[in-house]
PDB file of C-alpha atoms and ligand atoms in Angstrom:
ATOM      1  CA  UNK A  22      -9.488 -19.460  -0.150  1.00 88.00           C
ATOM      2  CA  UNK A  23      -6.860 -16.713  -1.528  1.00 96.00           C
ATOM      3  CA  UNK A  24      -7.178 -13.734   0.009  1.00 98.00           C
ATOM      4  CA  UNK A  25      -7.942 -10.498  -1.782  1.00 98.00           C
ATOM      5  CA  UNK A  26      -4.402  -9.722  -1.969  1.00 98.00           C
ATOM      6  CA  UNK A  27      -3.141 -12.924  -3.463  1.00 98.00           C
ATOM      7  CA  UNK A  28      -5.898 -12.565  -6.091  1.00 98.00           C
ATOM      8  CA  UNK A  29      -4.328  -9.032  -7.151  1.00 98.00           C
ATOM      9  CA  UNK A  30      -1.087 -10.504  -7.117  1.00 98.00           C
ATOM     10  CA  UNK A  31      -1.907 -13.676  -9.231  1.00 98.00           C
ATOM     11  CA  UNK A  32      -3.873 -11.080 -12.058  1.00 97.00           C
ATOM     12  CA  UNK A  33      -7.042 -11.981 -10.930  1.00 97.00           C
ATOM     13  CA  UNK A  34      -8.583  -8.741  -9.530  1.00 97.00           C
ATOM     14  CA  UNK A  35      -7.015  -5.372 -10.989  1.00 98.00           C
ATOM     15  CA  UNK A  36      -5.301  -3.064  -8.679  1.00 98.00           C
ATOM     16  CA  UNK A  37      -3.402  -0.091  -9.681  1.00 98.00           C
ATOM     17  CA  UNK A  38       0.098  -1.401  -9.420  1.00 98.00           C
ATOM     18  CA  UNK A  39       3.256   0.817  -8.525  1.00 98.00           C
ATOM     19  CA  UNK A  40       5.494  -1.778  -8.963  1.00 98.00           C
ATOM     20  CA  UNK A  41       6.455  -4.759  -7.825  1.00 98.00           C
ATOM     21  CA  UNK A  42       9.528  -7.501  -7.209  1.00 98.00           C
ATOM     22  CA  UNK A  43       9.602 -11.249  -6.833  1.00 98.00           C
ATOM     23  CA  UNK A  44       8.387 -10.845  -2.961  1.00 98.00           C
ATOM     24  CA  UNK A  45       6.381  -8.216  -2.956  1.00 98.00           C
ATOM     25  CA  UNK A  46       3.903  -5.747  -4.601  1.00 98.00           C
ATOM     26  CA  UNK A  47       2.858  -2.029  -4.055  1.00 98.00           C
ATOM     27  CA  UNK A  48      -0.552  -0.888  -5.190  1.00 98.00           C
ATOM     28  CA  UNK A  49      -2.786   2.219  -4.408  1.00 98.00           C
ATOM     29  CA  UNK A  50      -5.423   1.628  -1.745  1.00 98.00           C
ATOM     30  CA  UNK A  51      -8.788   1.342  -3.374  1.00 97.00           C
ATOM     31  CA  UNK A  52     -10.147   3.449  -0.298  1.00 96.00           C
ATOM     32  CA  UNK A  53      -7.646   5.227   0.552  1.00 97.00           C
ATOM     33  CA  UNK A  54      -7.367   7.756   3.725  1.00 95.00           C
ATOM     34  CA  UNK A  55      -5.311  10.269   2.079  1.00 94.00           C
ATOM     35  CA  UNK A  56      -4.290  11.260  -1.599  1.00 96.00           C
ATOM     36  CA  UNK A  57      -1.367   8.965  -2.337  1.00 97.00           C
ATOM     37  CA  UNK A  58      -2.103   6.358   0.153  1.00 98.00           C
ATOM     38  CA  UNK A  59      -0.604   3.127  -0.898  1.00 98.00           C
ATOM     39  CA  UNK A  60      -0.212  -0.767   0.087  1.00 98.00           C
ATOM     40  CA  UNK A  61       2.781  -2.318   0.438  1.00 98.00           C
ATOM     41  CA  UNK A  62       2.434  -6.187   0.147  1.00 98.00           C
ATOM     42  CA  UNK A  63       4.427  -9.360   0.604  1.00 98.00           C
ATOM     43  CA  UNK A  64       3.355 -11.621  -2.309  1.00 98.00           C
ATOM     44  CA  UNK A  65       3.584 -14.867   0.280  1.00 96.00           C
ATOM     45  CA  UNK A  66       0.031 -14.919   2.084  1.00 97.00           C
ATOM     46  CA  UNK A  67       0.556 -14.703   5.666  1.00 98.00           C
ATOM     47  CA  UNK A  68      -1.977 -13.421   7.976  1.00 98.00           C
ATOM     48  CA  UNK A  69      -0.716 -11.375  10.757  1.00 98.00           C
ATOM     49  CA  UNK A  70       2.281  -8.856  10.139  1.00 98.00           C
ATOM     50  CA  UNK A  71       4.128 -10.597  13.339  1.00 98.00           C
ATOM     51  CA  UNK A  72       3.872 -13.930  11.910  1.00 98.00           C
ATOM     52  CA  UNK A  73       6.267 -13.104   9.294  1.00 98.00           C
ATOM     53  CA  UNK A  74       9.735 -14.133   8.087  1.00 97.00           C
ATOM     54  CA  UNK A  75      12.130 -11.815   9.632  1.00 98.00           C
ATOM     55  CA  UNK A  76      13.817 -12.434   5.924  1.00 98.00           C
ATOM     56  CA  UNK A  77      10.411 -10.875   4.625  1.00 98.00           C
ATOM     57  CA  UNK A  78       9.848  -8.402   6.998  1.00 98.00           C
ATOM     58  CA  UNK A  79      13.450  -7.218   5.729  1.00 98.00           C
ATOM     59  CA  UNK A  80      12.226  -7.265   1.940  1.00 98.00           C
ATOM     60  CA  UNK A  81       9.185  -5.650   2.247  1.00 98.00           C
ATOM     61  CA  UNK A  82      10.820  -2.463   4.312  1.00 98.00           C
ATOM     62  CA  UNK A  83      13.644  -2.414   1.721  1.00 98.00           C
ATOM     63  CA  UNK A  84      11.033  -2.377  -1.105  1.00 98.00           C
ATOM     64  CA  UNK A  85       8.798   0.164   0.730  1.00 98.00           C
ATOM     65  CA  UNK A  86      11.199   2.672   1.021  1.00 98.00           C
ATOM     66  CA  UNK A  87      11.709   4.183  -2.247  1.00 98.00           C
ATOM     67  CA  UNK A  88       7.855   4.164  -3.145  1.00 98.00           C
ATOM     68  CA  UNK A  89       7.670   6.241   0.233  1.00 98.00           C
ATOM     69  CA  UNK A  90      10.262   8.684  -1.272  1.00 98.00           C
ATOM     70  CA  UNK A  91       8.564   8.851  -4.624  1.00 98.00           C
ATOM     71  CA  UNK A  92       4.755   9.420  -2.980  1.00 98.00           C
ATOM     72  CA  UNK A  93       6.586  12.160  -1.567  1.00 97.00           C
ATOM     73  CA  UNK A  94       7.645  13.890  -4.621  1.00 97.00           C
ATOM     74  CA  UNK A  95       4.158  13.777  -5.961  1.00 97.00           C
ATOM     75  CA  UNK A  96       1.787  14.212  -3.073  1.00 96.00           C
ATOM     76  CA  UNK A  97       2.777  17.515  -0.772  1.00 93.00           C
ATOM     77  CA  UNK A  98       3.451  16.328   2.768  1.00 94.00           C
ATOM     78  CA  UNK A  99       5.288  16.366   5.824  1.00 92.00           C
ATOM     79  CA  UNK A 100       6.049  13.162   5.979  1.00 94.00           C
ATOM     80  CA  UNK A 101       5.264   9.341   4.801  1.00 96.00           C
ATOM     81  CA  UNK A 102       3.498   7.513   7.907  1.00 95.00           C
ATOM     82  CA  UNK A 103       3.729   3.914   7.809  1.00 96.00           C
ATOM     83  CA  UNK A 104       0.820   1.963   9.580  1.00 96.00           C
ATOM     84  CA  UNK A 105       0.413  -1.792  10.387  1.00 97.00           C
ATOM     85  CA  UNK A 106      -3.851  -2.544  10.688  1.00 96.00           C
ATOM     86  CA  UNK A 107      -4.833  -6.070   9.170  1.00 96.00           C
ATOM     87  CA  UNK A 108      -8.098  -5.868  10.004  1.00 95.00           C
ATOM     88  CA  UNK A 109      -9.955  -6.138   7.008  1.00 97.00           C
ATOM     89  CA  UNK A 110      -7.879  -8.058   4.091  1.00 98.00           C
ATOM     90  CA  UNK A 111      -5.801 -11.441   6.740  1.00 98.00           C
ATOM     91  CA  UNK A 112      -3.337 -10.902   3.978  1.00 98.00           C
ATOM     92  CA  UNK A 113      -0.312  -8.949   6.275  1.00 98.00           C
ATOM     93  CA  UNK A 114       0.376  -5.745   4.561  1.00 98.00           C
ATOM     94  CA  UNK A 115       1.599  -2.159   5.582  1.00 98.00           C
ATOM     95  CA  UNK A 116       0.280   1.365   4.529  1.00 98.00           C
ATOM     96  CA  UNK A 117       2.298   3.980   3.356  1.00 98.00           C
ATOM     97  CA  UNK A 118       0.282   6.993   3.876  1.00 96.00           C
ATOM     98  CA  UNK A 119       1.379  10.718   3.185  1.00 95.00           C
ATOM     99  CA  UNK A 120       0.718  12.665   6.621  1.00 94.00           C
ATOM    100  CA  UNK A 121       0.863  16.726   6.808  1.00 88.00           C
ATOM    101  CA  UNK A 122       1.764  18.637   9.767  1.00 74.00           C
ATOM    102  CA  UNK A 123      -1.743  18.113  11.818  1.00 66.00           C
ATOM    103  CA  UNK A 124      -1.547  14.606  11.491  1.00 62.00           C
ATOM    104  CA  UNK A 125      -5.366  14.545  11.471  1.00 70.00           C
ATOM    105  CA  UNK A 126      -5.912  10.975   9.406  1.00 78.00           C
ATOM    106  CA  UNK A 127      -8.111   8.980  10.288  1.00 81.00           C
ATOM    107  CA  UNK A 128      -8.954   5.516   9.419  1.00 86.00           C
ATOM    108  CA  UNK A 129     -12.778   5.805   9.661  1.00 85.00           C
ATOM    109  CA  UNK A 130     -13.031   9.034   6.948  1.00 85.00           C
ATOM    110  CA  UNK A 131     -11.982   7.624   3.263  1.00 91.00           C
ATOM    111  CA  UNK A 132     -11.727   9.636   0.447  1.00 91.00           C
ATOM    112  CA  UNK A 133     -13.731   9.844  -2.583  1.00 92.00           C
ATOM    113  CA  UNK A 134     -11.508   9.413  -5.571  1.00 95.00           C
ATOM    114  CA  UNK A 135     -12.383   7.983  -8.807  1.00 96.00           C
ATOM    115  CA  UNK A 136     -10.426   5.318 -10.647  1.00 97.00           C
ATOM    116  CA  UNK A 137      -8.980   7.439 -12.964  1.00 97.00           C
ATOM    117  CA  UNK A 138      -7.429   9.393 -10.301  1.00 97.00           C
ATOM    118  CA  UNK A 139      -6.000   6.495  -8.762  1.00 97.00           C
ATOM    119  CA  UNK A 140      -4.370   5.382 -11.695  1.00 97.00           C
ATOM    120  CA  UNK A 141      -3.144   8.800 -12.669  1.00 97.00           C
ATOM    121  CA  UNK A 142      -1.646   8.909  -8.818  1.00 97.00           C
ATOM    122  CA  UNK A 143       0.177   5.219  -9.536  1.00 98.00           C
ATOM    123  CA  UNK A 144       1.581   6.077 -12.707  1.00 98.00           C
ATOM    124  CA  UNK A 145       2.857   9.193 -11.113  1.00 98.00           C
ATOM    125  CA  UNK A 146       4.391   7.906  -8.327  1.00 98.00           C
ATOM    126  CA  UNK A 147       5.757   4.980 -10.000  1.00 98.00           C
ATOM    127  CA  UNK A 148       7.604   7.204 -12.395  1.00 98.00           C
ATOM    128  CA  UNK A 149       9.526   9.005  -9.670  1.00 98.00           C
ATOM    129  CA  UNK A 150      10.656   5.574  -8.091  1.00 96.00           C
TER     130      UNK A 150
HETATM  131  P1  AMP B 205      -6.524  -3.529   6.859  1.00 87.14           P
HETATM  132  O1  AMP B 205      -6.609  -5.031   6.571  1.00 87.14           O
HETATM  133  O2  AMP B 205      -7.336  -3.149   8.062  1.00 87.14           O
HETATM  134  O3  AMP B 205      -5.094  -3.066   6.947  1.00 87.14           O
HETATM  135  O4  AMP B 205      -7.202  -2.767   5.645  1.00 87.14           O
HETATM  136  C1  AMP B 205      -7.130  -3.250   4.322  1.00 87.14           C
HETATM  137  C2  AMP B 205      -6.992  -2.112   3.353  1.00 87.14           C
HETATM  138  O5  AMP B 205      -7.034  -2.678   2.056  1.00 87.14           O
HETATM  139  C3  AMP B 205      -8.091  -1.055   3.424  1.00 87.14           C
HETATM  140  O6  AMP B 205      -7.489   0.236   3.533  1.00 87.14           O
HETATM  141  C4  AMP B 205      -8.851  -1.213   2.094  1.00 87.14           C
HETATM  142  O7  AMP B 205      -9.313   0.011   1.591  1.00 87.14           O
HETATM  143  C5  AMP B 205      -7.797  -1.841   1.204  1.00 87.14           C
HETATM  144  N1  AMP B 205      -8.325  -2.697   0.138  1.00 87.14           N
HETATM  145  C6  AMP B 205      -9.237  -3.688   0.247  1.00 87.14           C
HETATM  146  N2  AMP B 205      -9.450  -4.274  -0.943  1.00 87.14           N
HETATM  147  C7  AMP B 205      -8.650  -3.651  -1.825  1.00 87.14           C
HETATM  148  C8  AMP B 205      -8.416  -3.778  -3.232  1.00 87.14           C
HETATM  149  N3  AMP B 205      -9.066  -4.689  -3.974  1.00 87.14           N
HETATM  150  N4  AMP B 205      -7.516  -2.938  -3.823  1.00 87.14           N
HETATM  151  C9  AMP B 205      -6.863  -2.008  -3.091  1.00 87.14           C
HETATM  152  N5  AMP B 205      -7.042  -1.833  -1.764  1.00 87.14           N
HETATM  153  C10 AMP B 205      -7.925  -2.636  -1.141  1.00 87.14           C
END
């Protein structure tokens, strides 16, 4: 069966979409950890990160990179953290999450925020790709 992520990518399930290329596709977590926190995905369903193409690997850092720069323009933070998990969706997939100075995230406290914020959030950050 597809995974979650293919679904998104295919149209089937919504997502709110940053952008995306011919291998890959950035959308906003749906629980995310932080304001701002984003997925970066390759769109060819592999299940564990270390399993992929160096090629893709390659394309999906490349592609990642400027959505880091533009979360940063619209969320305050130190910095962009970038964390590999894969324990929930087998679809491989990193996180681009915006840290501050105490670096207190954690994966086990989510945020409540509604889908209208989320989609204000993506069309914000996509505009200052
Ligand atoms: P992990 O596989 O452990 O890296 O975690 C998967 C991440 O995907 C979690 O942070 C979820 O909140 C997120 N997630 C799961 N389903 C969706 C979805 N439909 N749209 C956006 N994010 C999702």
């Amino acid at each position: 069966m597809a995974s979650i992520f293919t679904r998104i990518i295919q149209g089937e399930i919504p997502c709110h979409k940053i952008a995306e290329n011919d291998h890959c596709i950035a959308f906003m977590d749906i629980n995310p950890v932080a304001k701002g926190h984003v997925l970066v995905v390759p769109k060819e369903e592999t299940d564990y990160f270390f399993d992929l193409e160096d090629e893709t690997l390659a394309q999906l850092m490349s592609f990642a990179k400027p959505i880091a720069k533009a979360i940063e323009k619209v969320v305050p933070c130190e910095r962009i953290g970038v964390t590999i998990l894969g324990l929930e969706v087998p679809h491989a997939h990193i996180h681009l999450i915006p840290l501050d100075k105490r670096g207190t995230i954690s994966f086990a406290n989510k945020l409540n925020m509604s889908k209208e914020e989320l989609q204000k959030l993506a069309k914000e950050i996509t505009s200052n790709i």
